[in-house]
XYZ file of C-alpha atoms in Angstrom:
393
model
C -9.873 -28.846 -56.496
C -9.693 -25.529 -54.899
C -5.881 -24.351 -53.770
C -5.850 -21.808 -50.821
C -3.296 -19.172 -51.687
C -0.899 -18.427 -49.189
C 0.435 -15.311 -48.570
C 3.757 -14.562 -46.924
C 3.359 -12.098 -43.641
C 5.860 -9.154 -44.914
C 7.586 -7.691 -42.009
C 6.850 -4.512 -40.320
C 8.523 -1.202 -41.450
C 8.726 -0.310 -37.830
C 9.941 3.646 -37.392
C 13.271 5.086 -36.173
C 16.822 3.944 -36.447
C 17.309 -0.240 -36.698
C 20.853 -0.899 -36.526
C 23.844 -2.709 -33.962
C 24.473 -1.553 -31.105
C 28.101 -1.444 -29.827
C 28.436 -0.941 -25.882
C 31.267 0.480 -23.883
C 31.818 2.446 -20.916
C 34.919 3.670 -22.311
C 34.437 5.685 -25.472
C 37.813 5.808 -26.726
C 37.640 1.956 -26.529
C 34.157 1.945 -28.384
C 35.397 3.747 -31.444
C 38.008 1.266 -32.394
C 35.241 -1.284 -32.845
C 32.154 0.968 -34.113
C 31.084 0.393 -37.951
C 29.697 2.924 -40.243
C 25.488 3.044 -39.686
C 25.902 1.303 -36.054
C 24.310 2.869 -32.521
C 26.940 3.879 -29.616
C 25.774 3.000 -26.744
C 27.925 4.961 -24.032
C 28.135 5.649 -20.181
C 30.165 9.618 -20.261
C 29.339 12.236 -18.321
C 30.207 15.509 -19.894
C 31.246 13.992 -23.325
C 34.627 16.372 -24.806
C 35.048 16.825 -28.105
C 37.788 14.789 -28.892
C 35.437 11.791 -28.326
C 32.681 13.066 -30.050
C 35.148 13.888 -33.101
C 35.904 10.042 -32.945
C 32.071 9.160 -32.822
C 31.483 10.487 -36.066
C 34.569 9.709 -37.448
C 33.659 6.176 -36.716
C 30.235 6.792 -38.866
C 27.702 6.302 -36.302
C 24.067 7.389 -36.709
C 23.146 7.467 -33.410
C 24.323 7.918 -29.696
C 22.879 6.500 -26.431
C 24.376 8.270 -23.424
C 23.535 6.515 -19.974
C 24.993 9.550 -18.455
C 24.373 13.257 -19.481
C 26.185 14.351 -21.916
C 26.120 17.918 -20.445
C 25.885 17.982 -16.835
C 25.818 21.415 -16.110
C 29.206 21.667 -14.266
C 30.902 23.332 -17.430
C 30.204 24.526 -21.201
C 31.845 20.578 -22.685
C 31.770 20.394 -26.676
C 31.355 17.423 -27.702
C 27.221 17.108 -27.621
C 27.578 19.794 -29.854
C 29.491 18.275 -32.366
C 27.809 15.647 -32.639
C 24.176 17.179 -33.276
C 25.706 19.708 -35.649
C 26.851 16.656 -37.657
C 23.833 15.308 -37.944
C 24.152 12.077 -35.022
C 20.984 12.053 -33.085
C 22.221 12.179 -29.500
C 19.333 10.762 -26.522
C 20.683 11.528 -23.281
C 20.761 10.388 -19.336
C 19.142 7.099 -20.603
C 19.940 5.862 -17.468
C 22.516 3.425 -15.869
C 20.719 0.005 -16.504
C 21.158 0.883 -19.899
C 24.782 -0.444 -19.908
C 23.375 -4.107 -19.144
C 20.120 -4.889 -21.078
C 21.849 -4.137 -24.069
C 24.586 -7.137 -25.090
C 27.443 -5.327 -27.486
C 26.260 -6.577 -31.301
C 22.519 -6.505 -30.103
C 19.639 -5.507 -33.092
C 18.252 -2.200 -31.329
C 15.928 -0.034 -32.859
C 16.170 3.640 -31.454
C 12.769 5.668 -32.203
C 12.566 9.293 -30.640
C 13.816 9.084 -27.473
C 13.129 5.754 -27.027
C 15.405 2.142 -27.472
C 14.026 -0.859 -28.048
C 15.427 -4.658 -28.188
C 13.036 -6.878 -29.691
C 9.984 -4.681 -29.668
C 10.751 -3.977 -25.760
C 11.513 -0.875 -24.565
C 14.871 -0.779 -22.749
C 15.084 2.815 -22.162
C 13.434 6.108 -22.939
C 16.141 9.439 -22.567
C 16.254 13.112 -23.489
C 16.655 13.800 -27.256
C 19.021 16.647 -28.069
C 19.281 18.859 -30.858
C 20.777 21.899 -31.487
C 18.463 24.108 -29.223
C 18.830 21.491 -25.985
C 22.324 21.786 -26.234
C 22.623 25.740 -26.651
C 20.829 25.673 -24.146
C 22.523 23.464 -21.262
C 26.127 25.075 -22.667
C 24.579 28.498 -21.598
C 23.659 27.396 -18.352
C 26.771 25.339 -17.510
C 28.975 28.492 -17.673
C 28.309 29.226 -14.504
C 30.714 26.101 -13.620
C 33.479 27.799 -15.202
C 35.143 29.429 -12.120
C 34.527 26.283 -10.015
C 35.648 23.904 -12.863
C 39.153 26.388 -12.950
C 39.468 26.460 -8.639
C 39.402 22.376 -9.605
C 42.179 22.567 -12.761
C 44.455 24.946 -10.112
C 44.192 21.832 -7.323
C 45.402 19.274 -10.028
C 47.948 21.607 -10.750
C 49.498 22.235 -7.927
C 49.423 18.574 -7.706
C 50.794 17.325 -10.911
C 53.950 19.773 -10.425
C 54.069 18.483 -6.540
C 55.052 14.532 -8.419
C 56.198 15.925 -11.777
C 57.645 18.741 -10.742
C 61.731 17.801 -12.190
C 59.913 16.841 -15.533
C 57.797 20.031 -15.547
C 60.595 22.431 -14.282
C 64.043 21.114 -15.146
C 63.263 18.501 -18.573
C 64.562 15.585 -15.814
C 63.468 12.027 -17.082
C 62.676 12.943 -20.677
C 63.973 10.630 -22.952
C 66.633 11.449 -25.506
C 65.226 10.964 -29.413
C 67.465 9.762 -32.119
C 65.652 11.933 -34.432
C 67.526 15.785 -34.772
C 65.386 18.496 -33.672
C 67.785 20.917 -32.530
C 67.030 24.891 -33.742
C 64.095 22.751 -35.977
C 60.628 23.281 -36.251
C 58.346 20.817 -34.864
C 54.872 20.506 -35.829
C 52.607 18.110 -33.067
C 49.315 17.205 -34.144
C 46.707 15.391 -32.375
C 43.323 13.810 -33.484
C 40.963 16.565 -32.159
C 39.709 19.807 -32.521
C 39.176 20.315 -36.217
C 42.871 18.871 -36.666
C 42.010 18.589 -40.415
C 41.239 22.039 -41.086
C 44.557 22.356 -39.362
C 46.669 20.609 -41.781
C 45.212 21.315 -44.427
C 45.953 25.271 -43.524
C 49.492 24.571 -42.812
C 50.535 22.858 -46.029
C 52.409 25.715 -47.423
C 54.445 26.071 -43.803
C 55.400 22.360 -43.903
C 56.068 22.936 -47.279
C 58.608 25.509 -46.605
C 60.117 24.771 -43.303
C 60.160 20.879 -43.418
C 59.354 20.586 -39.478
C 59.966 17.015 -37.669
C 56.513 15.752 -37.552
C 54.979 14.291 -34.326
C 51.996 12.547 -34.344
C 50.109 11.807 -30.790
C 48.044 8.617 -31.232
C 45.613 8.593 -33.522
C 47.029 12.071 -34.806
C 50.007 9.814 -36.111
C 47.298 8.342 -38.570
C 46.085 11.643 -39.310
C 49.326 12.753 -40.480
C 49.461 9.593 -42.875
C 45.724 9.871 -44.139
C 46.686 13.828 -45.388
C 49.796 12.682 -46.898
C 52.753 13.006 -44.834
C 54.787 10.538 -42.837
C 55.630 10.952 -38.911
C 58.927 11.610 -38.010
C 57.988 10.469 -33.892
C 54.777 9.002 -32.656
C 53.947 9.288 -29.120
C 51.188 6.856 -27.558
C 50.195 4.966 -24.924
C 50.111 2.043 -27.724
C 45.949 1.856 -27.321
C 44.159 4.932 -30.084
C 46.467 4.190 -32.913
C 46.619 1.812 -35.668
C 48.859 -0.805 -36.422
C 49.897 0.533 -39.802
C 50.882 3.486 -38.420
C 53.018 2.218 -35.357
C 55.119 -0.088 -38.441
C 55.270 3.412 -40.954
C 59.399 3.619 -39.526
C 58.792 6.533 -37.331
C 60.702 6.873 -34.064
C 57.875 5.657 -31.164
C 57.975 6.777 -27.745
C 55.022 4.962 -25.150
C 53.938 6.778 -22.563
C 53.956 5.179 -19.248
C 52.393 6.304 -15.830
C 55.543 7.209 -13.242
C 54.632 3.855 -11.910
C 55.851 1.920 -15.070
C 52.523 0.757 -16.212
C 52.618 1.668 -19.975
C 48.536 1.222 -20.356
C 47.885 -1.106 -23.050
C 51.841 0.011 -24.555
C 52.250 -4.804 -24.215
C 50.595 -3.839 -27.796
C 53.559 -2.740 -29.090
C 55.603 -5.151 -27.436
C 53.576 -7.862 -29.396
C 54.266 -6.073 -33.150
C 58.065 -6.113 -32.562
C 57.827 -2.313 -32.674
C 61.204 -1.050 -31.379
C 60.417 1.907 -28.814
C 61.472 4.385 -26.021
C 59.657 4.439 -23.090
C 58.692 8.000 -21.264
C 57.448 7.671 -17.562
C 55.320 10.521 -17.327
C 51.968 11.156 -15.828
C 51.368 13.516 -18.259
C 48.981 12.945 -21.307
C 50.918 11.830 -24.588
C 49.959 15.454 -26.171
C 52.077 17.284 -23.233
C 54.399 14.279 -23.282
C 55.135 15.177 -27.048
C 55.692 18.900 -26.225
C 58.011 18.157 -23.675
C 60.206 15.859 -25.919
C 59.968 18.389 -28.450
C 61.013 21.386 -25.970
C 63.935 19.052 -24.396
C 65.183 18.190 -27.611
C 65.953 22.393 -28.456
C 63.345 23.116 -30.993
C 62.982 26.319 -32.207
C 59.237 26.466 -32.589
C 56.551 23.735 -31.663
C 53.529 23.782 -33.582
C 50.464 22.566 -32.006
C 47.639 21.181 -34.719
C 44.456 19.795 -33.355
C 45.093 20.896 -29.792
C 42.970 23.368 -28.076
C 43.810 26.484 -28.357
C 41.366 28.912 -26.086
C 39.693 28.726 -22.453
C 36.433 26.877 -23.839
C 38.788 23.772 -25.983
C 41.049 23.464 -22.403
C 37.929 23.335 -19.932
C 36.354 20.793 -22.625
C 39.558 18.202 -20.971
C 39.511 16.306 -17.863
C 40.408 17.980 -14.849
C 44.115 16.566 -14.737
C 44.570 16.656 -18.477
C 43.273 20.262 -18.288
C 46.068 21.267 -15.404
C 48.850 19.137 -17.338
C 47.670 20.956 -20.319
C 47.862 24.166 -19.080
C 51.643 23.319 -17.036
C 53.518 22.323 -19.550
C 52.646 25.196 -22.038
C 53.675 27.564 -19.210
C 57.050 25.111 -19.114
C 57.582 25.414 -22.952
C 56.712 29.048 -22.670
C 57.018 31.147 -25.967
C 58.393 28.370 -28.326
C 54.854 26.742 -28.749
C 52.031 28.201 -31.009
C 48.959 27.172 -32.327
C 48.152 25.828 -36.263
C 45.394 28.605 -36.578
C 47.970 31.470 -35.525
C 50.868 29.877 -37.765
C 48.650 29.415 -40.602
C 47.872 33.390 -40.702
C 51.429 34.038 -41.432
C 50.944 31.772 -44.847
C 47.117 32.928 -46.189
C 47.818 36.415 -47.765
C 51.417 35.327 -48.348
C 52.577 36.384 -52.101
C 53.955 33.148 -53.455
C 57.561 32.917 -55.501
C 55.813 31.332 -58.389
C 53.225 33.903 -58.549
C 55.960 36.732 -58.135
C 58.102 35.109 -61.281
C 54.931 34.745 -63.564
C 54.517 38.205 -62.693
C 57.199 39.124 -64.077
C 57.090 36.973 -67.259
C 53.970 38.215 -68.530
C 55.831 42.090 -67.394
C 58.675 40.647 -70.010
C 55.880 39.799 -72.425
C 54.081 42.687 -72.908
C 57.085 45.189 -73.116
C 58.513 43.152 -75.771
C 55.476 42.645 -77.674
C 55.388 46.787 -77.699
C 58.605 47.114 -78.620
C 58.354 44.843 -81.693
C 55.597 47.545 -83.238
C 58.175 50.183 -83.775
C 60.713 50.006 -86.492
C 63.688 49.578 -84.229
C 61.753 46.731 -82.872
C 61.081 45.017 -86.381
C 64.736 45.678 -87.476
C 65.940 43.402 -83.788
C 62.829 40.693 -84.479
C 64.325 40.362 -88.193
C 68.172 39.895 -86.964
C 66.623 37.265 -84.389
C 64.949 35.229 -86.845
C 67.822 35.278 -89.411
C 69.792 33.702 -86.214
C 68.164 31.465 -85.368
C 68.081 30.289 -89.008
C 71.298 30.284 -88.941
C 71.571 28.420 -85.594
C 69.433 25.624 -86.983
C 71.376 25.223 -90.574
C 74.509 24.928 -88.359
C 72.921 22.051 -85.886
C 72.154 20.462 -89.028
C 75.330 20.627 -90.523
C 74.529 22.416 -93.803
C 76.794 25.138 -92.701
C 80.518 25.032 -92.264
């Protein structure tokens, strides 16, 4: 009797990216539930930094932007990030985007193209390095519109907050001293790593009260240190590090409405509340100023005209208000950090001067005078040891 053999149909090694796809509207809501090796699939126009510095925090591979990520209204950062890290970024994949694909969905991203079960959903723009040079050249011709925008938000932000902004009214009083202290704010953005890691040898030295914004309070506890004050809205920020024992202000729009701050009501997190418009990075600076302290260090904050345009138009004119209310007391990591590079160390200074000790007395014990003092020294310590030993009266 004759057997047919069967064979088992192996499946296709289909090309591309095959992964989950995760789907928000709201980056900063995506990251918190993005895996290593999983697809974003996002709807932001104009992506910043500080979300594409989550993104590949988060590990993703690969970005799906309904929206493009560089619209041409101003030079942004974050598509650059991300394909300089190595995420392949398709762009302006279009709105329906957001509903074909189910968050958890099996996609499989080839090119420019995403599929769901061997269907296309959506063909975009792939960008790499080149594309995005590119379309940040030609977007700087937004910058003077984009700052006419940030000077209407101004002048509206200081027309409601304009007793927080001016006179310190409604900021909360900390129980933590920061009086004639250093302060030293970091936030989760903007190369906030290389940051710390240049400023260990000024926290080191001048012990500043440490305030971590957000996620920035976890980045203080992932390089080692522990926040003095964390200021949130209670949403980008982990639970470990709102239960560390740091002082924790929520932010809360002037309306009352602390965002998603019921989060920290539900951990039993003691807190004060600060009713500020204001982002939680300007809301820190502001405690930090009202409290008397003698310097404010910003880490992971930006720092030149490119970093601030890369904000939203009202974060950019808060931004830019309240370092023109804390004036000369606030300075960036980068600057600070300078101070602290070429620095001679006390350590280095003292071996130094060992090895200086060293060598003239090794000279001095090739002369005769020398030999006669290295010959008394031995006999007295001789001596010394007899006597600790009680052989000697």
């Amino acid at each position: 009797m004759k057997l047919t053999t069967l064979r088992r149909s192996r499946p296709r090694s289909l090309p591309g990216i095959t992964t989950t796809a995760r789907v928000d509207r709201r980056t900063s809501s995506l990251v918190r539930r993005l895996n290593p090796g999983e697809i974003a699939v996002v709807d932001h126009v104009d992506m910043d930094r500080a979300s594409a510095v989550a993104l590949t925090e988060a590990g993703v591979v690969a970005v799906v932007n309904a929206a493009p990520s560089v619209s041409g209204r101003y030079p942004n950062l974050g598509p650059q990030h991300l394909v300089e890290s190595g995420v392949v970024l398709v762009d302006d994949a279009g709105g329906q985007l957001m509903t074909a694909v189910q968050d958890g969905a099996v996609v499989r991203l080839d090119g420019e193209t995403l599929y769901l079960d061997d269907q296309v959903v959506c063909s975009g723009r792939r960008q790499d390095r080149r594309t995005v040079a590119e379309a940040m050249e030609a977007s700087r011709s937004g910058i003077a519109s984009r700052l006419e925008a940030m000077s209407a938000n101004a002048v509206e932000l200081l027309r409601r907050e304009s007793d927080l902004l001016l006179d310190g009214a409604g900021v909360p009083p900390l129980t933590t001293p920061i009086r004639h202290r250093h302060v030293l704010v970091v936030v989760k953005a903007f190369d906030y790593r290389r940051d710390l890691a240049a400023l260990k040898t000024y926290v080191r030295e001048n012990h500043p009260v440490l305030i971590g914004v957000e996620a920035g309070a976890d980045a203080l506890l992932e390089a080692g240190y522990h926040p003095d004050v964390i200021v949130c809205d209670g949403a980008d920020i982990s639970d470990i590090a709102l239960r560390c024992g740091a002082e924790i202000v929520v932010t809360s729009g002037p309306d009352g409405r602390a965002g998603e701050g019921e989060r920290v009501d539900r951990l039993g997190v003691r807190h004060t509340t600060f009713h500020t418009g204001c982002p939680a990075e300007d809301a820190a600076m502001l405690l930090a100023h009202a409290g008397g302290a003698a310097l404010i260090v910003t880490a992971g904050m930006p720092a030149g005209l490119e970093e601030l345009l890369d904000k939203g138009r009202s974060s950019m004119a808060s931004a830019f208000l309240t370092r023109a209310s804390v004036g000369s007391r606030v300075a960036d990591a980068r600057a600070v950090a300078q101070l602290y590079t070429h620095r001679i160390r006390g350590w280095l200074v003292l071996l130094l001067v060992l090895l200086a000790v060293a060598t003239v007395a090794a000279a001095i014990a090739t002369t005769p005078v020398g030999q006669d003092w290295a010959e008394q020294l031995r006999s007295w310590l001789v001596q010394s040891y007899d006597w600790a030993r009680g052989e000697l009266p």
